[in-house]
XYZ file of C-alpha atoms in Angstrom:
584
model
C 61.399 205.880 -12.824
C 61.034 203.965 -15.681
C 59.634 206.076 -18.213
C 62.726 208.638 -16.771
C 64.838 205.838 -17.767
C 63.201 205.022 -21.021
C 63.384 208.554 -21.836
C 67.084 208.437 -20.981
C 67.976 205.950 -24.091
C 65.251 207.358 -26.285
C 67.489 211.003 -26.094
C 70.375 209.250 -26.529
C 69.157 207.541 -29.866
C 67.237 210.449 -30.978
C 69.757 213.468 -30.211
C 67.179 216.085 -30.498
C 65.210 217.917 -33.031
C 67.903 218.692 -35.592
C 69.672 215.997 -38.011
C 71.515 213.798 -36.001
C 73.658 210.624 -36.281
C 71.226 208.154 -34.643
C 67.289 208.332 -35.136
C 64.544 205.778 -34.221
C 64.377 204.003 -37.569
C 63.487 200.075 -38.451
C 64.902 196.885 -36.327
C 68.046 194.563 -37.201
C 70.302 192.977 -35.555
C 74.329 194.219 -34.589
C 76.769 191.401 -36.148
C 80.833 191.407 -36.429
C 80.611 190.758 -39.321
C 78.586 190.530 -42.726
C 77.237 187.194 -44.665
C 77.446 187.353 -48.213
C 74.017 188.794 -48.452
C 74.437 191.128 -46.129
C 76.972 192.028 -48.122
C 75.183 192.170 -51.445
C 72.857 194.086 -49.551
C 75.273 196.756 -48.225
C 76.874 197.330 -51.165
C 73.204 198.283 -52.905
C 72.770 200.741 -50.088
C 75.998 202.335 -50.432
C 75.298 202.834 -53.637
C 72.236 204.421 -53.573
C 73.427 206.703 -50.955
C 75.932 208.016 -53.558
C 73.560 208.026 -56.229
C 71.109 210.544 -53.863
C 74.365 212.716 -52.857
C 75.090 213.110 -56.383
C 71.795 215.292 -56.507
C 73.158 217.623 -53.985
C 73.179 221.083 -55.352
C 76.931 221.754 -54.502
C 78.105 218.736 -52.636
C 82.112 218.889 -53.598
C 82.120 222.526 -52.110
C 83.969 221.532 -49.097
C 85.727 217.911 -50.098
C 85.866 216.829 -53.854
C 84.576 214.242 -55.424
C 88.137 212.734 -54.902
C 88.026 212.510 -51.021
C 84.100 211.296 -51.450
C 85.586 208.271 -53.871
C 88.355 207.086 -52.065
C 85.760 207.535 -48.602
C 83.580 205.268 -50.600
C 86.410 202.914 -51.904
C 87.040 202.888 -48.260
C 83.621 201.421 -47.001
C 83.676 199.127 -50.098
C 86.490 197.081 -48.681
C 85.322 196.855 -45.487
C 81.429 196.070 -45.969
C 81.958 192.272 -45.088
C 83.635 193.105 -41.988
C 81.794 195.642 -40.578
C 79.571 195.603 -37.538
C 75.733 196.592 -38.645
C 77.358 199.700 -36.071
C 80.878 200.109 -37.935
C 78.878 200.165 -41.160
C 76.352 202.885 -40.170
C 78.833 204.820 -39.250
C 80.763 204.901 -42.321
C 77.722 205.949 -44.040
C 77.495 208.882 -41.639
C 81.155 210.002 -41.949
C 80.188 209.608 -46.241
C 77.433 211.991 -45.738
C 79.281 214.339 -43.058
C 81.813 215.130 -46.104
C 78.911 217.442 -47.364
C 79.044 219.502 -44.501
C 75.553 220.386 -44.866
C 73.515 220.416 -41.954
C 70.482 219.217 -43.550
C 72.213 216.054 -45.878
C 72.663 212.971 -42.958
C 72.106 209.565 -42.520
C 70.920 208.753 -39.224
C 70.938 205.093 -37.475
C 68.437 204.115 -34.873
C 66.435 201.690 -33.246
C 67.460 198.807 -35.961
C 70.473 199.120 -33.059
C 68.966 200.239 -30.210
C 67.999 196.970 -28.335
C 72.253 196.451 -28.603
C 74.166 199.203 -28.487
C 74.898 199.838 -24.718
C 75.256 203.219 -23.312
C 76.746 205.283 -20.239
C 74.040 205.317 -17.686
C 73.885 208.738 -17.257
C 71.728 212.466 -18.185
C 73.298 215.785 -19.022
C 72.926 219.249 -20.281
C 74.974 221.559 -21.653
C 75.865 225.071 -19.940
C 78.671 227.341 -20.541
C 81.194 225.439 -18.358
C 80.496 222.437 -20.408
C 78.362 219.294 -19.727
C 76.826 219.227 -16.925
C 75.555 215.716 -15.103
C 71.769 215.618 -14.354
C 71.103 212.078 -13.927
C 73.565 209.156 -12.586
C 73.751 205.820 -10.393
C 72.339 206.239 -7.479
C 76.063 205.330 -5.784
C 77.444 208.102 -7.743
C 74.435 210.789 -7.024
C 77.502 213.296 -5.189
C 78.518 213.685 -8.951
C 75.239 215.679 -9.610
C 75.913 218.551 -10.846
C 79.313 218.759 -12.219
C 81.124 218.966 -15.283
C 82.015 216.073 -17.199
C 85.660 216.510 -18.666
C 86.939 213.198 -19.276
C 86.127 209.924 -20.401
C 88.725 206.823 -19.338
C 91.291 209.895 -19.378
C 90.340 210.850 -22.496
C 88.962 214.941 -22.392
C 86.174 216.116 -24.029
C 87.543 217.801 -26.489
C 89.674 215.343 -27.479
C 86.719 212.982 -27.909
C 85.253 215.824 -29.950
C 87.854 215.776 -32.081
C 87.660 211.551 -32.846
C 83.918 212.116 -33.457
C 84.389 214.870 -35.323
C 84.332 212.721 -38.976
C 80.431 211.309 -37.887
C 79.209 215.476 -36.544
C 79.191 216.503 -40.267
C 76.805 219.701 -40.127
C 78.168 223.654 -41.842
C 79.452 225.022 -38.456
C 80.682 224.792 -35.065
C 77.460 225.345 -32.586
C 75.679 222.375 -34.890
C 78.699 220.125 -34.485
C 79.045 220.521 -30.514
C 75.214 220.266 -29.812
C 75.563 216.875 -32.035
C 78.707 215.333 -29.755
C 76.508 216.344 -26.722
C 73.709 214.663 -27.943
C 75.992 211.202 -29.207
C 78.891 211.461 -26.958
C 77.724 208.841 -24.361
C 76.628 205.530 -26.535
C 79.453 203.123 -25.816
C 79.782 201.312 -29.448
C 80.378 205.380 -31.028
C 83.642 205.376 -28.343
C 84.727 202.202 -28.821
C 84.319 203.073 -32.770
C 86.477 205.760 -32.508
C 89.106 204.140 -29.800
C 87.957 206.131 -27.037
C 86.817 203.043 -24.656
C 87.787 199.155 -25.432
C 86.031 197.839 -22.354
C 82.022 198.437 -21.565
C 83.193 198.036 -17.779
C 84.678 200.364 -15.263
C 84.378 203.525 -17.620
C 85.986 206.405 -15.542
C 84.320 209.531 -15.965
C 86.053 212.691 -14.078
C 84.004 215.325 -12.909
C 84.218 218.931 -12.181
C 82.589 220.191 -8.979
C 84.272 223.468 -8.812
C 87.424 223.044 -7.349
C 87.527 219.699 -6.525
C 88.048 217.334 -9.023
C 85.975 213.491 -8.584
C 86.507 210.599 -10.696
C 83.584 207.497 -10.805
C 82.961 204.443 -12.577
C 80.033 203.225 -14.441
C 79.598 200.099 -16.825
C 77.628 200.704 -19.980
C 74.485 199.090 -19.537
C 71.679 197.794 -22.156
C 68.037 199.380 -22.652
C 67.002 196.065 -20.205
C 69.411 196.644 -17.594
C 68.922 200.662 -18.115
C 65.014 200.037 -17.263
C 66.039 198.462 -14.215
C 68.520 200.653 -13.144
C 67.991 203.148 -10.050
C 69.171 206.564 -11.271
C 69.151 209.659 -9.318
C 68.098 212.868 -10.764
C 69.809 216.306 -9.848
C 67.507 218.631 -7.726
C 66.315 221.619 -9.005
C 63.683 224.093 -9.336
C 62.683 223.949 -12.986
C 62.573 227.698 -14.382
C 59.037 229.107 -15.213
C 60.624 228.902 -19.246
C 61.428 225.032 -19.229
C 60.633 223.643 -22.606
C 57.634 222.145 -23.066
C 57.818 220.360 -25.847
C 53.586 218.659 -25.643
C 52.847 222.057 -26.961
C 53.960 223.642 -30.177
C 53.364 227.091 -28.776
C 52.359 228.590 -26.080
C 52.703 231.889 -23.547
C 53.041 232.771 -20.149
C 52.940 235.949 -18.078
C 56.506 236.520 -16.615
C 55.920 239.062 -14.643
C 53.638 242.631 -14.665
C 55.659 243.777 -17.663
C 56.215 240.883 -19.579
C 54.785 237.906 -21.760
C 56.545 234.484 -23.037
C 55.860 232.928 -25.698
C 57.352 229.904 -26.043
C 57.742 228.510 -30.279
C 58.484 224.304 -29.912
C 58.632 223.809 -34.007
C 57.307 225.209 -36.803
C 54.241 223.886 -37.107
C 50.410 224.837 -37.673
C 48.526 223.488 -34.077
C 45.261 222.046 -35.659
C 43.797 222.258 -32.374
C 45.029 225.997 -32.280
C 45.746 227.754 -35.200
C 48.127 230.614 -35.357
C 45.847 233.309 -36.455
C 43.718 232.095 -33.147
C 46.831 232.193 -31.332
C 48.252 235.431 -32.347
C 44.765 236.569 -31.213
C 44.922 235.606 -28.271
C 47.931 237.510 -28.048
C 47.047 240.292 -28.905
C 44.159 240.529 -26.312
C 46.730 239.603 -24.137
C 48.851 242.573 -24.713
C 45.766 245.114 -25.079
C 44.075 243.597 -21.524
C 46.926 243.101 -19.075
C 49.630 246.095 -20.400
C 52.571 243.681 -21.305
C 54.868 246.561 -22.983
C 57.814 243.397 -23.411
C 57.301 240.226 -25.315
C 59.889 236.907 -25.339
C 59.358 234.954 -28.220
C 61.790 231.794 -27.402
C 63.223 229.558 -30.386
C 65.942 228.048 -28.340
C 64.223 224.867 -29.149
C 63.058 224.727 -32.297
C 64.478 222.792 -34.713
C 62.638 223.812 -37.563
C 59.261 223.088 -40.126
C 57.674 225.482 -42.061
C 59.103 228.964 -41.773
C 55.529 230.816 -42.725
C 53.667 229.456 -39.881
C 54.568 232.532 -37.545
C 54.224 235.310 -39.641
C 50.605 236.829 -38.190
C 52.205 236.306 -34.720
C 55.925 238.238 -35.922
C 53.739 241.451 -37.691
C 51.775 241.811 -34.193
C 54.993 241.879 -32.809
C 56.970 243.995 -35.407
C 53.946 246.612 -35.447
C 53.361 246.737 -31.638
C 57.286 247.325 -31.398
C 57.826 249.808 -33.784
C 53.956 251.529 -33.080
C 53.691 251.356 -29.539
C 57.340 250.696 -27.977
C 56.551 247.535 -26.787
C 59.909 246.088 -25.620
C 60.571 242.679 -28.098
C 63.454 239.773 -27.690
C 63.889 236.882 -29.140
C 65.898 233.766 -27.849
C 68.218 231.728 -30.006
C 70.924 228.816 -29.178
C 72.095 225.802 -30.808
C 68.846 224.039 -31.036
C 67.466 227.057 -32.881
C 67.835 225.529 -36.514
C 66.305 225.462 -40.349
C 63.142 227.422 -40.482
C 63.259 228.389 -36.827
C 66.545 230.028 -37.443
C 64.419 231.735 -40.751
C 61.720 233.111 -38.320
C 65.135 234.320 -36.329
C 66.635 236.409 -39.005
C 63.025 237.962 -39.492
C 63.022 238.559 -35.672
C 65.677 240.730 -36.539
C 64.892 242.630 -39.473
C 61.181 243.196 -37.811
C 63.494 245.293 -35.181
C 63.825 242.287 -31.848
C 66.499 242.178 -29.962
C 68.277 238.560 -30.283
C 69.708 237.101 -26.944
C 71.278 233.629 -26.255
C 73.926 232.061 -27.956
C 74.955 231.449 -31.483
C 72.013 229.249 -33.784
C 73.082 225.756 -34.352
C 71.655 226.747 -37.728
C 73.698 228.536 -41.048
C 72.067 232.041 -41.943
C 72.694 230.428 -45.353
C 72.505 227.255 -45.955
C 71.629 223.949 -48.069
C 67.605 222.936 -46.861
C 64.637 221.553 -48.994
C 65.364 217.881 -47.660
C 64.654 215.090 -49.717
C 64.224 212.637 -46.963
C 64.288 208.468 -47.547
C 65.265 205.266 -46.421
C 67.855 202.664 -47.719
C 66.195 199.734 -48.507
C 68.070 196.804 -46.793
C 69.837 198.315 -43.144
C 66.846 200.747 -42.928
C 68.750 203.677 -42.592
C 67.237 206.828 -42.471
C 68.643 209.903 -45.283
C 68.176 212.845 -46.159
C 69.723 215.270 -48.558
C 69.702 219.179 -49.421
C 67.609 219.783 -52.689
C 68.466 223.544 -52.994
C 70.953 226.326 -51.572
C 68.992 229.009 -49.663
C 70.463 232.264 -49.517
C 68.661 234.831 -47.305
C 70.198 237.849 -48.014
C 68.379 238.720 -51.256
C 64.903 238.574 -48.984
C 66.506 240.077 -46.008
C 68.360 242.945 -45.464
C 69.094 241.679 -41.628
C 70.889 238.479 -43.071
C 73.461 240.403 -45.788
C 76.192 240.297 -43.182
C 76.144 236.626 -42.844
C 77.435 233.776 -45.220
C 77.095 230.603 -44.246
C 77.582 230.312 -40.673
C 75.473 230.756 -37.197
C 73.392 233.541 -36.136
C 74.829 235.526 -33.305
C 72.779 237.439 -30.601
C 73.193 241.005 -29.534
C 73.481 240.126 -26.357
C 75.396 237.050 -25.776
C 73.444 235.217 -22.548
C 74.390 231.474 -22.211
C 73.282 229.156 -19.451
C 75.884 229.576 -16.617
C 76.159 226.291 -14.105
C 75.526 228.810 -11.472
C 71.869 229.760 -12.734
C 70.918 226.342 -14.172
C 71.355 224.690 -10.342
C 69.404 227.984 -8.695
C 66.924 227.513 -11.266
C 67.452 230.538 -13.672
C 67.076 230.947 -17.220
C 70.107 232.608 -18.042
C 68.944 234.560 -21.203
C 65.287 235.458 -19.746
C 67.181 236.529 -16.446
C 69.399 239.077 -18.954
C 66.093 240.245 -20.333
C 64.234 240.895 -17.375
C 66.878 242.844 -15.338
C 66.539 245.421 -17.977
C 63.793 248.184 -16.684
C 64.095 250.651 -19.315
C 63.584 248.731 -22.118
C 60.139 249.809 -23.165
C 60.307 252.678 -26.181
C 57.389 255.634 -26.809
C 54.880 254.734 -29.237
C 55.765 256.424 -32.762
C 55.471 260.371 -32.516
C 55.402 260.493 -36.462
C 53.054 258.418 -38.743
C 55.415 256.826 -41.376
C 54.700 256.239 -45.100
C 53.576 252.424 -44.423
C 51.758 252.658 -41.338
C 49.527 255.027 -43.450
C 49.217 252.157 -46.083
C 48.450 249.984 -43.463
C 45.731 252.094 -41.478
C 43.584 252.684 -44.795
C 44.060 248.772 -45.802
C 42.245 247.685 -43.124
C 40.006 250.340 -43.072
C 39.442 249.418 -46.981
C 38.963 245.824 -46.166
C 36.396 246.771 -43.429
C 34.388 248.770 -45.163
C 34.432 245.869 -48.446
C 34.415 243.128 -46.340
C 36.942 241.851 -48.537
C 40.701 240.508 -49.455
C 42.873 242.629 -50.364
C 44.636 241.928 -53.350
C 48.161 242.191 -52.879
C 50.796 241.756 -55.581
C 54.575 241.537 -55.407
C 56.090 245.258 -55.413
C 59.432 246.235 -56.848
C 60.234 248.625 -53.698
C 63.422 247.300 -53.090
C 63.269 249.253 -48.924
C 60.422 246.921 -48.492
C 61.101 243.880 -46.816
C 58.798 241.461 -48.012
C 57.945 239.783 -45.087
C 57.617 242.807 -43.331
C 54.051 243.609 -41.410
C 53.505 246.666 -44.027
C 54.373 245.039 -47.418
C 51.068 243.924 -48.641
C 49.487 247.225 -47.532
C 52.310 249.065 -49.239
C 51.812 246.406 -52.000
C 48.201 247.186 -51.984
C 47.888 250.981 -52.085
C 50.988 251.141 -54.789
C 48.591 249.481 -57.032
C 45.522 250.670 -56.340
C 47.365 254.544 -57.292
C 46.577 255.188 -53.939
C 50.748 256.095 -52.673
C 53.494 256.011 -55.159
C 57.262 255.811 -54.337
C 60.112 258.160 -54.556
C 61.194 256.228 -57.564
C 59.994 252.901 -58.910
C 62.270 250.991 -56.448
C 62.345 253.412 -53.504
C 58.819 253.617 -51.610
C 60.193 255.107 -47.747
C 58.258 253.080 -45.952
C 59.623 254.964 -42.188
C 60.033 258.471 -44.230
C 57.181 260.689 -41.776
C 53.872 261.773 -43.382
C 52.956 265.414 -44.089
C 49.826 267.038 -44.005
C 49.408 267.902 -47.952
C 50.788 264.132 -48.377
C 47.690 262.794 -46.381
C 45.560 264.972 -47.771
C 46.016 263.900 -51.283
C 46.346 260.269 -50.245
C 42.965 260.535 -48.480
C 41.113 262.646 -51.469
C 42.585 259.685 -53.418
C 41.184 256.744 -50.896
C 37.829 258.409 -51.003
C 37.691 258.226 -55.070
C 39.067 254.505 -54.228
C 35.781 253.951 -52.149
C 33.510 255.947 -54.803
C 32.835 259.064 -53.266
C 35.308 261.507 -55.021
C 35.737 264.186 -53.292
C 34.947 267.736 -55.409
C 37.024 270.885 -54.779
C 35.435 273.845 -52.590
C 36.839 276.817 -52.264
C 34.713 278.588 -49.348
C 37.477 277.901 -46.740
C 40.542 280.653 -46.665
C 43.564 278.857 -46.045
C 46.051 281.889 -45.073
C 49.070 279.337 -46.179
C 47.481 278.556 -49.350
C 50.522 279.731 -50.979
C 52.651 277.117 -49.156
C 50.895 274.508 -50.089
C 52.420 272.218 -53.261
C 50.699 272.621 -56.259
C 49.914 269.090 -56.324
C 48.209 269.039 -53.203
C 46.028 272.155 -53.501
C 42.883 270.954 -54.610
C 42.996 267.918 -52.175
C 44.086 270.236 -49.506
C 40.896 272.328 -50.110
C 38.470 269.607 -50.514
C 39.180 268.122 -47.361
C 39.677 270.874 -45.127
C 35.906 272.171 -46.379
C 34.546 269.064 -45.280
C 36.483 269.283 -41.711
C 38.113 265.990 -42.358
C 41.434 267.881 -42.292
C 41.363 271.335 -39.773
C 43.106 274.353 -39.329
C 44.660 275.870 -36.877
C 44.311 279.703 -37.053
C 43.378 279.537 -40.449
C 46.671 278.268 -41.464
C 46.903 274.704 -42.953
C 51.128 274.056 -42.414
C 51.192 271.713 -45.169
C 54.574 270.812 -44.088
C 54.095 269.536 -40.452
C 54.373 265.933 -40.211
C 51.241 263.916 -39.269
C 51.249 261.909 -35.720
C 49.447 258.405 -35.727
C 46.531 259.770 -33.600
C 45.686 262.882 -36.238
C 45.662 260.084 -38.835
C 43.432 258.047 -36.968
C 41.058 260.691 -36.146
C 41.365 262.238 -40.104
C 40.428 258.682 -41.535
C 37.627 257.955 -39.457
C 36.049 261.851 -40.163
C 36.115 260.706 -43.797
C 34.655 257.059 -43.159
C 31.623 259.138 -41.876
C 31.571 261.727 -44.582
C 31.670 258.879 -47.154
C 28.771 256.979 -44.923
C 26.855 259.883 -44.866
C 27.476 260.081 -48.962
């Protein structure tokens, strides 16, 4: 019970994996008031805080530098009356003016062994917050929706905080208040409460409406308190966060995969673990993958990449069935590896991202030298819709699913994962593998052939095919056989990476792979080809070369040079000219 407890205060000073307004930082001690040093003191961190937001790329694009002077004139006055509390704050609401999700100061344990909090755990669902964890005298409470505080409803409490949420959008300022709303000395700051004791809190419980009292307590009197937790079956998707990712079998059609943060596992890489998934998927049949970013807050956006072109080739090769979750907690890179979810062909389900499609990032992060205050601050402005075609409808502002799916109160008592639940009630979900070979899964077949049969790298410059997504599973293979004269494109911008493959096209682009491995391949003309004449001048000699050596074959002597190529004819073509060439 108390490491429950523990845990209890250490979410309600860390508020999650996104920037928040109070973070485990260094010790000091909460005073009414400020000595002379202190003072002194203040005033040099105030003013380094404005000397780091003064490196913001854009920070007067939402208040100018007028409302950030007279904010700061503002906390000058007051710095030798402030509580260590009331002066944290200010820096917050200083910072907030940005509206940047990724430029905050945060405020932490330097205050934790004082500030007091409501003794109490909650989520948040679509009805609002809902109470997981209270005095054991008020356990009935479990359960219900929190609406008020001292009379005071949520929203409107919302609305006092709202100077402290900072953040570029809505979803990132509500997950904030949820994560904030319930440390007494933030209320009392903003003249919701005036008294620690006999807090009222009213309750939803479907109809009926139930009011309690609770006292905030301490993190000593919080240890020793006797809370009751709400019973419930956890879902088989519960977060857990020990892992950075992970998967699970769902059911016969369907695998998890959980993604905590963007971050390498050193004790499991993610080449290893895409691997694994993809022996997964080939052993047990899976034709439907989850890939859940619901909570993840962010890293290094690159990390997933050999896991998303599994998935983006597997969907768009062999039908299999792909979603990915998003909600508020989805944020920074994680909302990144969302947008290129999207563009790789998923399915998005949840709610809107906490994070901005575009948005300020690159933190500088550091620490104010005399309260200990944690900062950081946006370097650069990252636009996404340059590098991703899925991301050109958005500005700055969340990313919303295509199929909306929140966490009802109804589901999260039974048990249910709302969004998963939306996902697997769906039973025709699965498409047909690809009837047509396209222009880059050619590229792609003969660059791993051509890196099996080297045993090497492939070297794999930029392109300037502007229909090539660059982070798409294809682009280095399209990269690669662009420049090695193996494929051109329809123009120098234009490759066609979906456009279907004809017969004279793979003919030439194998007679052209073959020179590429040294064996070029030299015209005979012993076969009769009764379509000869339909065949493009271009690909004639190819055409002829490859059909005499039965790599290519005909079907009543007629080549149709036209007909578009399916993956398996492909398959079977390239590995009848791996053994000609072996045999060469």
């Amino acid at each position: 019970m108390k490491r429950l407890i523990s845990g209890l205060l250490t979410a309600a000073l860390c508020l999650g994996s996104v920037p928040t307004a109070l973070a485990v930082t260094t010790t000091q001690t909460v005073t009414a008031g400020a000595s002379s040093d202190q003072t002194s003191a203040r005033r040099a961190d105030l003013q380094t805080l404005l000397d780091t937001l003064a490196q913001h790329p854009d920070l007067y694009h939402a208040n100018s530098k007028q409302v950030f002077d007279a904010k700061a004139a503002e906390i000058q006055s007051g710095l030798a009356q402030m509580s260590d509390v009331d002066f944290a704050l200010a820096l917050c609401e200083l910072a907030a003016l940005a509206q940047d999700s990724h430029t905050s100061v945060s405020i932490g344990s330097q205050i934790s062994g004082q500030v007091r909090v409501l003794p109490i755990g909650a989520t948040v669902v679509d009805e609002g917050i809902l109470l997981t964890r209270l005095p054991e005298a008020n356990k009935s409470a479990l359960g219900g929706i929190l609406t008020a505080i001292n009379g005071v409803s949520m929203d409107e409490i919302y609305q006092k905080m709202m100077p402290m949420l900072g953040g570029d959008n809505a979803v990132y300022q509500h997950r904030k208040f949820s994560q904030a709303f319930y440390i007494y000395e933030i209320l009392a700051h903003y003249g919701v409460l005036s008294d620690p004791n006999g807090i009222e809190l009213t309750i939803q419980q479907g109809d009926q409406v139930q009011k309690i009292t609770v006292d905030a307590v301490d993190r000593t009197t919080l240890s020793k308190m006797q809370l009751a937790r709400l019973e419930r079956k956890a879902p088989a998707t519960a977060p857990d966060k020990k892992k950075l990712y992970f998967a699970k079998a769902l059911d016969a059609r369907t695998l998890y995969i959980q993604y905590n943060s963007c971050k390498e596992d050193p004790k499991l890489p993610m080449q290893t673990f895409t691997q694994q998934i993809v022996d997964q998927l080939d052993d047990k049949g899976y034709d439907r993958v989850i890939l859940d970013l619901r909570g993840n807050g962010g890293g290094s956006d690159g990390v997933i990449i050999p896991l998303l072109h599994v998935l983006e080739e597997r969907h768009k090769q062999d039908g299999l069935a792909f979603y990915t979750l998003i909600g508020s907690g989805t944020f920074s890179s994680a909302l990144i590896n969302a947008v290129e979810c999207k563009q790789a062909g998923a399915t998005i389900v949840g709610t809107p991202s906490g994070g901005s499609v575009d948005h300020f990032g690159a933190v500088r992060p550091f620490t104010l030298e005399h309260s200990g205050l944690q900062v950081s601050c946006s370097t650069k402005f990252i636009d996404l819709a340059p590098l991703l075609p899925a991301a050109q409808s958005y500005d700055v502002q969340p990313f919303e699913p295509d199929v909306l799916a929140p966490q009802t109160r109804a589901d999260y008592l039974a048990g249910v994962d709302s969004a998963v639940q939306a996902i697997l009630s769906r039973t025709d979900d699965a498409g047909q593998p690809a009837a047509n070979l396209s222009r880059g899964a050619l590229a792609v077949q003969l660059g791993r052939d051509y890196a099996a049969r080297t045993d090497t790298a492939l070297n794999n410059p930029d392109t300037s095919f502007g229909d090539v997504c660059i982070i798409a599973y294809d682009a280095p293979y399209i990269s690669w056989a662009a420049h090695a004269g193996l494929m051109s494109g329809d123009s120098a911008t234009v490759f066609a990476p979906n456009r279907a493959v004809t017969r004279q096209e793979l003919a030439v682009v194998l007679s052209r792979y073959a020179a590429l491995c040294g064996h070029p391949l030299t015209v005979d003309g012993t076969v009769t080809i009764t379509d000869k004449a339909s065949i493009a001048s271009w690909a004639q000699d190819a055409v002829q070369a490859l059909v005499s050596r039965k790599v290519l074959t005909l079907t009543d002597g007629a080549f149709a040079p036209s007909q578009t190529v399916t993956p398996a004819q492909a398959d079977a073509a390239v590995r009848a000219l791996d053994t000609l060439m072996d045999q060469m």
